Short mmCIF file of C-alpha atoms and ligand atoms in Angstrom, two decimals:
data_model
loop_
_atom_site.label_atom_id
_atom_site.label_comp_id
_atom_site.label_asym_id
_atom_site.label_seq_id
_atom_site.Cartn_x
_atom_site.Cartn_y
_atom_site.Cartn_z
CA MET A 1 12.08 -10.50 -16.72
CA PRO A 2 13.09 -13.90 -15.25
CA HIS A 3 10.09 -13.97 -12.89
CA THR A 4 6.66 -12.43 -12.38
CA PRO A 5 7.20 -8.72 -11.68
CA VAL A 6 6.18 -7.45 -8.23
CA TRP A 7 5.44 -3.99 -6.88
CA PHE A 8 3.00 -2.71 -4.26
CA MET A 9 0.53 0.12 -4.52
CA ARG A 10 1.42 2.64 -1.78
CA GLN A 11 4.77 0.90 -1.31
CA ALA A 12 6.27 4.30 -0.50
CA GLY A 13 4.83 5.85 2.58
CA ARG A 14 3.64 5.36 6.08
CA SER A 15 4.51 1.71 6.57
CA LEU A 16 8.23 2.54 6.32
CA PRO A 17 10.04 3.98 9.37
CA GLU A 18 12.58 5.65 7.06
CA TYR A 19 9.65 7.41 5.34
CA ARG A 20 8.16 8.62 8.61
CA LYS A 21 11.56 9.98 9.62
CA LEU A 22 11.96 11.94 6.37
CA ARG A 23 8.43 13.32 6.64
CA GLU A 24 8.88 14.70 10.20
CA GLY A 25 7.76 18.33 10.04
CA VAL A 26 7.22 18.20 6.26
CA ALA A 27 3.67 18.49 4.91
CA MET A 28 2.56 15.89 2.36
CA LEU A 29 2.20 18.35 -0.53
CA GLU A 30 5.58 19.88 0.24
CA ALA A 31 7.10 16.39 0.16
CA CYS A 32 5.52 15.80 -3.27
CA MET A 33 6.92 19.06 -4.64
CA ARG A 34 10.51 18.75 -3.39
CA PRO A 35 12.58 16.66 -5.82
CA ASP A 36 15.12 15.64 -3.15
CA LEU A 37 12.33 14.13 -1.04
CA VAL A 38 10.41 12.64 -3.97
CA VAL A 39 13.55 10.86 -5.18
CA GLU A 40 14.48 9.50 -1.76
CA ILE A 41 10.93 8.41 -0.81
CA THR A 42 10.40 6.71 -4.18
CA LEU A 43 13.68 4.79 -3.81
CA GLN A 44 13.11 3.64 -0.21
CA PRO A 45 10.78 0.70 -0.98
CA VAL A 46 12.89 -0.38 -3.96
CA ARG A 47 15.92 -0.72 -1.70
CA ARG A 48 14.05 -2.41 1.09
CA TYR A 49 11.86 -4.86 -0.82
CA GLY A 50 13.72 -5.48 -4.05
CA VAL A 51 10.49 -4.84 -5.96
CA ASP A 52 10.66 -4.77 -9.75
CA ALA A 53 9.33 -1.23 -10.17
CA ALA A 54 9.26 2.08 -8.39
CA ILE A 55 6.04 4.09 -8.22
CA PHE A 56 6.51 7.83 -8.43
CA PHE A 57 5.92 9.43 -5.04
CA SER A 58 3.16 11.97 -5.56
CA ASP A 59 -0.61 12.10 -5.13
CA ILE A 60 -3.58 12.23 -7.47
CA VAL A 61 -4.30 15.83 -6.42
CA VAL A 62 -0.77 17.15 -7.05
CA PRO A 63 -1.51 18.24 -10.66
CA LEU A 64 -4.59 20.15 -9.43
CA LYS A 65 -2.50 21.89 -6.78
CA ALA A 66 0.11 22.65 -9.45
CA VAL A 67 -2.38 24.47 -11.68
CA GLY A 68 -3.63 26.50 -8.73
CA VAL A 69 -6.60 24.68 -7.19
CA ASP A 70 -6.71 25.55 -3.48
CA LEU A 71 -6.42 22.21 -1.72
CA ASP A 72 -4.46 20.40 0.96
CA ILE A 73 -3.75 16.79 1.92
CA VAL A 74 -4.84 16.51 5.53
CA PRO A 75 -3.11 13.80 7.61
CA GLY A 76 -5.44 10.90 8.33
CA VAL A 77 -8.14 12.41 6.09
CA GLY A 78 -6.83 12.80 2.53
CA PRO A 79 -7.29 15.55 -0.05
CA VAL A 80 -9.50 18.50 1.02
CA VAL A 81 -10.55 21.13 -1.55
CA ALA A 82 -11.22 24.67 -0.22
CA SER A 83 -13.97 25.59 -2.73
CA PRO A 84 -15.73 22.51 -4.15
CA VAL A 85 -16.70 22.63 -7.83
CA ALA A 86 -20.42 23.28 -8.36
CA SER A 87 -20.86 25.47 -11.48
CA PRO A 88 -19.64 25.93 -15.06
CA ALA A 89 -17.66 28.95 -13.85
CA ASP A 90 -15.90 26.75 -11.27
CA VAL A 91 -14.85 24.33 -14.01
CA ALA A 92 -13.75 27.12 -16.35
CA ALA A 93 -11.61 28.57 -13.55
CA ILE A 94 -9.41 25.44 -13.44
CA PRO A 95 -6.45 26.03 -15.79
CA ASP A 96 -5.19 23.34 -18.16
CA LEU A 97 -1.90 21.80 -17.11
CA THR A 98 1.27 22.62 -19.02
CA PRO A 99 4.73 21.17 -18.33
CA ASP A 100 5.69 24.53 -16.79
CA HIS A 101 3.26 23.91 -13.91
CA VAL A 102 5.10 20.74 -12.91
CA GLY A 103 8.79 21.46 -13.42
CA PHE A 104 9.39 19.71 -10.08
CA VAL A 105 7.94 16.52 -11.60
CA THR A 106 10.20 16.65 -14.65
CA GLU A 107 13.17 17.23 -12.36
CA SER A 108 12.19 14.44 -9.90
CA VAL A 109 11.49 11.86 -12.60
CA GLY A 110 14.74 12.68 -14.41
CA GLU A 111 16.80 12.19 -11.24
CA LEU A 112 14.87 9.05 -10.36
CA VAL A 113 15.36 7.23 -13.64
CA ALA A 114 19.09 7.99 -13.43
CA GLU A 115 19.23 6.53 -9.90
CA LEU A 116 16.99 3.56 -10.70
CA GLY A 117 19.04 2.30 -13.63
CA ALA A 118 17.35 -0.84 -14.96
CA THR A 119 14.41 -0.69 -12.51
CA PRO A 120 11.40 0.86 -14.26
CA LEU A 121 9.56 3.86 -12.83
CA ILE A 122 5.76 3.77 -12.96
CA GLY A 123 4.15 7.16 -13.37
CA PHE A 124 0.54 7.68 -12.35
CA ALA A 125 -2.45 9.96 -12.38
CA GLY A 126 -5.92 9.92 -10.91
CA ALA A 127 -8.68 8.95 -13.32
CA PRO A 128 -11.33 11.62 -14.00
CA PHE A 129 -14.09 10.08 -11.82
CA THR A 130 -11.94 9.68 -8.71
CA VAL A 131 -10.44 13.17 -9.05
CA ALA A 132 -13.90 14.64 -9.78
CA SER A 133 -15.19 13.13 -6.55
CA TYR A 134 -12.60 15.05 -4.51
CA LEU A 135 -13.30 18.28 -6.43
CA VAL A 136 -17.09 18.06 -6.12
CA GLU A 137 -17.35 16.64 -2.59
CA GLY A 138 -14.56 18.87 -1.28
CA GLY A 139 -12.96 15.87 0.41
CA PRO A 140 -13.20 12.13 0.86
CA SER A 141 -16.69 10.66 0.50
CA LYS A 142 -18.14 7.20 1.05
CA ASP A 143 -21.25 7.59 -1.10
CA HIS A 144 -20.11 10.22 -3.67
CA ALA A 145 -23.59 11.73 -3.36
CA LYS A 146 -22.79 15.25 -4.63
CA THR A 147 -20.67 13.82 -7.42
CA LYS A 148 -23.48 11.55 -8.58
CA ALA A 149 -26.01 14.37 -8.21
CA MET A 150 -23.98 16.37 -10.73
CA MET A 151 -23.40 13.34 -12.97
CA PHE A 152 -27.09 12.43 -13.16
CA GLY A 153 -28.60 15.90 -12.78
CA ASP A 154 -26.37 18.13 -14.89
CA PRO A 155 -24.71 16.04 -17.60
CA ASP A 156 -23.33 19.10 -19.41
CA LEU A 157 -21.54 20.37 -16.32
CA TRP A 158 -20.37 16.82 -15.58
CA SER A 159 -18.98 16.46 -19.09
CA ALA A 160 -17.15 19.78 -18.84
CA LEU A 161 -15.59 18.80 -15.50
CA MET A 162 -14.62 15.30 -16.64
CA SER A 163 -13.12 16.67 -19.88
CA LYS A 164 -11.08 19.20 -17.91
CA ILE A 165 -9.73 16.56 -15.53
CA ALA A 166 -9.02 14.13 -18.38
CA ALA A 167 -6.88 16.76 -20.08
CA ILE A 168 -5.00 17.49 -16.84
CA SER A 169 -4.41 13.80 -16.06
CA ALA A 170 -3.24 13.06 -19.60
CA ALA A 171 -0.89 16.06 -19.60
CA TYR A 172 0.45 15.01 -16.18
CA LEU A 173 1.18 11.49 -17.46
CA GLU A 174 2.80 12.89 -20.61
CA VAL A 175 5.19 14.93 -18.47
CA GLN A 176 6.16 11.86 -16.44
CA VAL A 177 6.75 9.70 -19.52
CA ALA A 178 8.65 12.46 -21.32
CA ALA A 179 10.95 12.67 -18.29
CA GLY A 180 11.58 8.90 -18.31
CA ALA A 181 8.73 6.96 -16.66
CA SER A 182 8.42 3.60 -18.44
CA ALA A 183 4.83 2.64 -17.56
CA VAL A 184 1.78 4.46 -16.20
CA GLN A 185 -1.09 3.59 -13.90
CA LEU A 186 -4.43 5.36 -14.02
CA PHE A 187 -6.02 5.14 -10.55
CA ASP A 188 -9.82 5.14 -10.59
CA SER A 189 -10.02 4.14 -6.96
CA TRP A 190 -13.66 5.08 -6.43
CA ALA A 191 -15.14 3.85 -9.75
CA GLY A 192 -16.49 0.81 -7.90
CA ALA A 193 -19.28 3.07 -6.63
CA LEU A 194 -20.84 3.02 -10.13
CA THR A 195 -23.10 0.62 -12.01
CA PRO A 196 -21.67 -0.70 -15.29
CA SER A 197 -24.09 1.36 -17.38
CA ASP A 198 -23.36 4.57 -15.46
CA TYR A 199 -19.64 3.84 -15.73
CA GLU A 200 -19.93 3.26 -19.45
CA ARG A 201 -21.88 6.44 -20.11
CA PHE A 202 -20.48 8.94 -17.60
CA VAL A 203 -16.90 7.81 -16.92
CA LEU A 204 -15.44 5.46 -19.53
CA PRO A 205 -15.25 8.03 -22.37
CA TYR A 206 -13.09 10.36 -20.27
CA SER A 207 -10.77 7.66 -18.91
CA ALA A 208 -10.49 6.40 -22.50
CA THR A 209 -9.39 9.88 -23.58
CA VAL A 210 -6.56 9.78 -21.03
CA LEU A 211 -5.48 6.26 -21.98
CA GLU A 212 -5.71 7.07 -25.68
CA ARG A 213 -3.46 10.12 -25.33
CA VAL A 214 -0.94 8.03 -23.42
CA SER A 215 -1.01 5.24 -26.01
CA ALA A 216 0.86 7.57 -28.37
CA LEU A 217 3.80 7.43 -25.93
CA GLY A 218 4.21 3.68 -26.31
CA VAL A 219 4.42 2.72 -22.62
CA PRO A 220 2.25 0.06 -20.92
CA ARG A 221 -0.90 1.44 -19.30
CA ILE A 222 -2.36 -0.08 -16.12
CA HIS A 223 -5.97 0.79 -15.24
CA PHE A 224 -6.94 0.14 -11.62
CA GLY A 225 -9.94 0.64 -9.37
CA VAL A 226 -11.33 -0.68 -6.08
CA GLY A 227 -14.54 -2.69 -5.88
CA THR A 228 -14.60 -2.75 -9.68
CA GLY A 229 -15.36 -6.46 -10.18
CA GLU A 230 -18.40 -5.66 -12.30
CA LEU A 231 -16.45 -3.05 -14.30
CA LEU A 232 -13.29 -4.97 -15.21
CA THR A 233 -14.32 -5.66 -18.81
CA LEU A 234 -15.23 -2.01 -19.36
CA MET A 235 -12.04 -0.80 -17.68
CA GLY A 236 -10.06 -2.99 -20.04
CA ALA A 237 -12.03 -1.73 -23.02
CA ALA A 238 -11.28 1.85 -21.94
CA GLY A 239 -7.79 1.27 -23.33
CA ALA A 240 -5.71 -0.53 -20.73
CA ASP A 241 -2.84 -2.91 -21.47
CA VAL A 242 -3.09 -4.23 -17.91
CA VAL A 243 -6.27 -4.38 -15.81
CA GLY A 244 -5.77 -3.95 -12.07
CA VAL A 245 -7.94 -6.34 -10.06
CA ASP A 246 -8.78 -5.75 -6.41
CA TRP A 247 -8.79 -8.65 -3.95
CA ARG A 248 -12.54 -9.21 -3.98
CA VAL A 249 -12.45 -10.93 -7.38
CA PRO A 250 -10.64 -14.29 -7.67
CA LEU A 251 -7.82 -13.54 -10.08
CA ASP A 252 -8.73 -16.28 -12.58
CA GLU A 253 -12.18 -14.65 -12.83
CA GLY A 254 -10.46 -11.27 -13.18
CA VAL A 255 -8.43 -12.70 -16.07
CA ARG A 256 -11.67 -13.76 -17.81
CA ARG A 257 -13.25 -10.34 -17.29
CA ALA A 258 -10.14 -8.47 -18.46
CA GLY A 259 -10.87 -9.70 -21.98
CA GLY A 260 -7.49 -10.98 -23.12
CA ARG A 261 -5.49 -8.32 -21.32
CA ALA A 262 -2.76 -8.80 -18.73
CA VAL A 263 -3.80 -8.41 -15.11
CA GLN A 264 -2.29 -6.89 -11.99
CA GLY A 265 -3.03 -7.99 -8.45
CA ASN A 266 -4.49 -9.07 -6.20
CA LEU A 267 -3.49 -10.26 -2.72
CA ASP A 268 -5.75 -8.92 0.04
CA PRO A 269 -3.61 -6.20 1.72
CA ALA A 270 -4.73 -7.53 5.12
CA THR A 271 -3.15 -10.97 4.62
CA VAL A 272 0.23 -9.46 5.60
CA PHE A 273 -1.07 -9.35 9.18
CA ALA A 274 -1.44 -13.14 9.24
CA PRO A 275 1.57 -15.40 9.99
CA THR A 276 4.08 -15.45 7.13
CA ASP A 277 3.26 -18.99 5.98
CA VAL A 278 -0.45 -18.13 5.83
CA MET A 279 0.25 -14.95 3.84
CA LEU A 280 2.46 -16.88 1.44
CA GLY A 281 -0.26 -19.52 1.02
CA HIS A 282 -2.62 -16.79 -0.13
CA ALA A 283 0.07 -15.46 -2.46
CA ALA A 284 0.53 -18.94 -3.95
CA ASP A 285 -3.20 -19.03 -4.64
CA VAL A 286 -2.99 -15.70 -6.48
CA LEU A 287 -0.10 -17.02 -8.58
CA ALA A 288 -1.99 -20.23 -9.40
CA ARG A 289 -5.04 -18.27 -10.52
CA ALA A 290 -2.83 -16.13 -12.77
CA ALA A 291 -1.42 -19.19 -14.54
CA ASP A 292 -3.50 -18.70 -17.70
CA ALA A 293 -3.30 -14.91 -17.80
CA PRO A 294 -1.68 -13.38 -20.90
CA GLY A 295 0.50 -11.48 -18.42
CA HIS A 296 0.61 -10.95 -14.66
CA ILE A 297 2.07 -8.23 -12.44
CA PHE A 298 1.91 -9.33 -8.80
CA ASN A 299 0.56 -6.65 -6.47
CA LEU A 300 -1.81 -6.26 -3.56
CA GLY A 301 -5.49 -5.78 -4.34
CA HIS A 302 -5.21 -2.19 -3.06
CA GLY A 303 -2.59 -0.11 -1.27
CA VAL A 304 -0.25 -1.18 1.51
CA LEU A 305 -2.01 -0.57 4.83
CA PRO A 306 -0.12 1.90 7.08
CA SER A 307 0.51 -0.58 9.92
CA THR A 308 2.02 -3.21 7.59
CA ASP A 309 5.28 -4.81 8.77
CA PRO A 310 7.80 -4.02 6.00
CA ASP A 311 9.54 -7.39 6.58
CA GLN A 312 6.36 -9.17 5.46
CA LEU A 313 6.43 -7.32 2.13
CA ALA A 314 10.11 -8.19 1.70
CA ARG A 315 9.30 -11.89 2.28
CA LEU A 316 6.35 -11.67 -0.08
CA THR A 317 8.50 -10.17 -2.84
CA ASP A 318 11.14 -12.90 -2.43
CA PHE A 319 8.46 -15.60 -2.45
CA VAL A 320 6.88 -14.43 -5.71
CA HIS A 321 10.31 -14.17 -7.33
CA GLU A 322 11.28 -17.70 -6.21
CA GLN A 323 7.97 -19.29 -7.13
CA THR A 324 7.84 -17.82 -10.62
CA ARG A 325 11.52 -17.97 -11.63
CA HIS A 326 11.92 -19.52 -15.07
O1 LIG B 1 1.88 4.12 -4.19
C1 LIG B 1 2.80 4.86 -3.79
O2 LIG B 1 3.66 4.45 -2.99
C2 LIG B 1 2.96 6.23 -4.41
C3 LIG B 1 2.34 7.29 -3.73
C4 LIG B 1 0.85 7.57 -3.79
C5 LIG B 1 0.25 8.40 -2.83
N1 LIG B 1 -1.05 8.63 -3.20
C6 LIG B 1 0.95 8.96 -1.66
C7 LIG B 1 0.15 9.32 -0.48
C8 LIG B 1 -0.14 7.23 -4.72
C9 LIG B 1 -0.04 6.33 -5.94
C10 LIG B 1 -1.33 7.92 -4.34
C11 LIG B 1 -2.59 7.88 -5.11
C12 LIG B 1 -3.84 8.25 -4.45
N2 LIG B 1 -4.08 9.32 -3.63
C13 LIG B 1 -5.06 7.59 -4.68
C14 LIG B 1 -5.24 6.42 -5.60
C15 LIG B 1 -4.68 5.18 -4.98
C16 LIG B 1 -5.52 4.55 -3.93
O3 LIG B 1 -5.01 4.32 -2.84
O4 LIG B 1 -6.69 4.20 -4.23
C17 LIG B 1 -6.04 8.24 -3.92
C18 LIG B 1 -7.50 7.86 -3.81
C19 LIG B 1 -5.41 9.33 -3.27
C20 LIG B 1 -6.03 10.34 -2.36
C21 LIG B 1 -5.39 10.24 -1.02
N3 LIG B 1 -4.21 10.87 -0.68
C22 LIG B 1 -5.80 9.46 0.09
C23 LIG B 1 -7.04 8.60 0.15
C24 LIG B 1 -4.82 9.63 1.10
C25 LIG B 1 -4.73 8.95 2.44
C26 LIG B 1 -5.34 9.74 3.54
C27 LIG B 1 -4.85 9.21 4.88
O5 LIG B 1 -3.94 9.84 5.43
O6 LIG B 1 -5.38 8.19 5.33
C28 LIG B 1 -3.85 10.52 0.60
C29 LIG B 1 -2.62 10.96 1.29
C30 LIG B 1 -1.41 10.22 0.87
N4 LIG B 1 -1.04 10.01 -0.44
C31 LIG B 1 -0.42 9.66 1.70
C32 LIG B 1 0.58 9.12 0.88
C33 LIG B 1 1.86 8.46 1.29
C34 LIG B 1 -0.42 9.72 3.22
C35 LIG B 1 0.07 11.07 3.60
C36 LIG B 1 1.02 11.06 4.73
O7 LIG B 1 2.00 10.26 4.74
O8 LIG B 1 0.83 11.92 5.60
#
């Protein structure tokens, strides 16, 4: 690539008026399961911003829904699970994922890669800890108290649940790559709630299982979490090719912690609300701090905020391309 590649987490979605129009009267999960909508929503930000990759429009709970877990994505709330997981029987009741469960994904990815041509499609899955939190809490949680109660108090049940989710996430990524995705991102958005030693013991082995299974497919693997400054070295060691860094860690420090791996990030998503020249100044700082990285994918430090002005992201994309052209 002639410049540093750019894409934005949550680039598809609520910040785009064309997305909101398509979603009128269509529930989130329905949108994720209809190939015509998945294809169009995934392409919208590529057209508008000229980003260097598309991210598959889906959600981390879609594979759970596909195998039969009773859940919904509630507007303004997030994933809500009807019967939270609390026992070995609850874990055993969750089926493993086979490609037949997600035929709509194979179909959507196939159409997308044909439409995208040379622009790569990034597939994704939720990492076991973040998905476990939704399953155990029954919905979004700030403190992950029930999840940690299971993790600390019933390690056998925890291990069974994490193994089950790891198998589902790996199978979900395999389907996306088999259908044509050319990179994958494992989202462990809530891993920042853990201490390094708890992460290493209770989470890393399962995320490593997912990343290891994907390594056989030969596509780059990005491993991302929020508030994970103290975990970056471990997240790299879990088997990432690229370590996603949130905005709280200066990127040059993130590069050191990533242990010789490429990094992705990490402009504060709120800087887009500042005047353009101020936002671009912050972006220039991110680029400068990435100068010694073995590789850099420019991104925000977390997802695009819903009230973001799309024109700011277009200007940001152009700026990174111009500044890094070689
Ligand atoms: O990045 C993209 O453009 C691809 C689409 C994508 C979505 N969810 C679509 C979505 C991706 C990569 C995800 C991953 C996801 N989902 C994560 C990991 C990434 C992260 O942000 O940390 C997590 C934790 C979830 C769970 C989830 N789903 C949350 C927290 C929410 C937001 C709740 C809200 O409404 O505030 C969702 C719903 C969701 N997923 C939306 C979109 C576009 C909004 C639904 C809508 O438009 O009604």
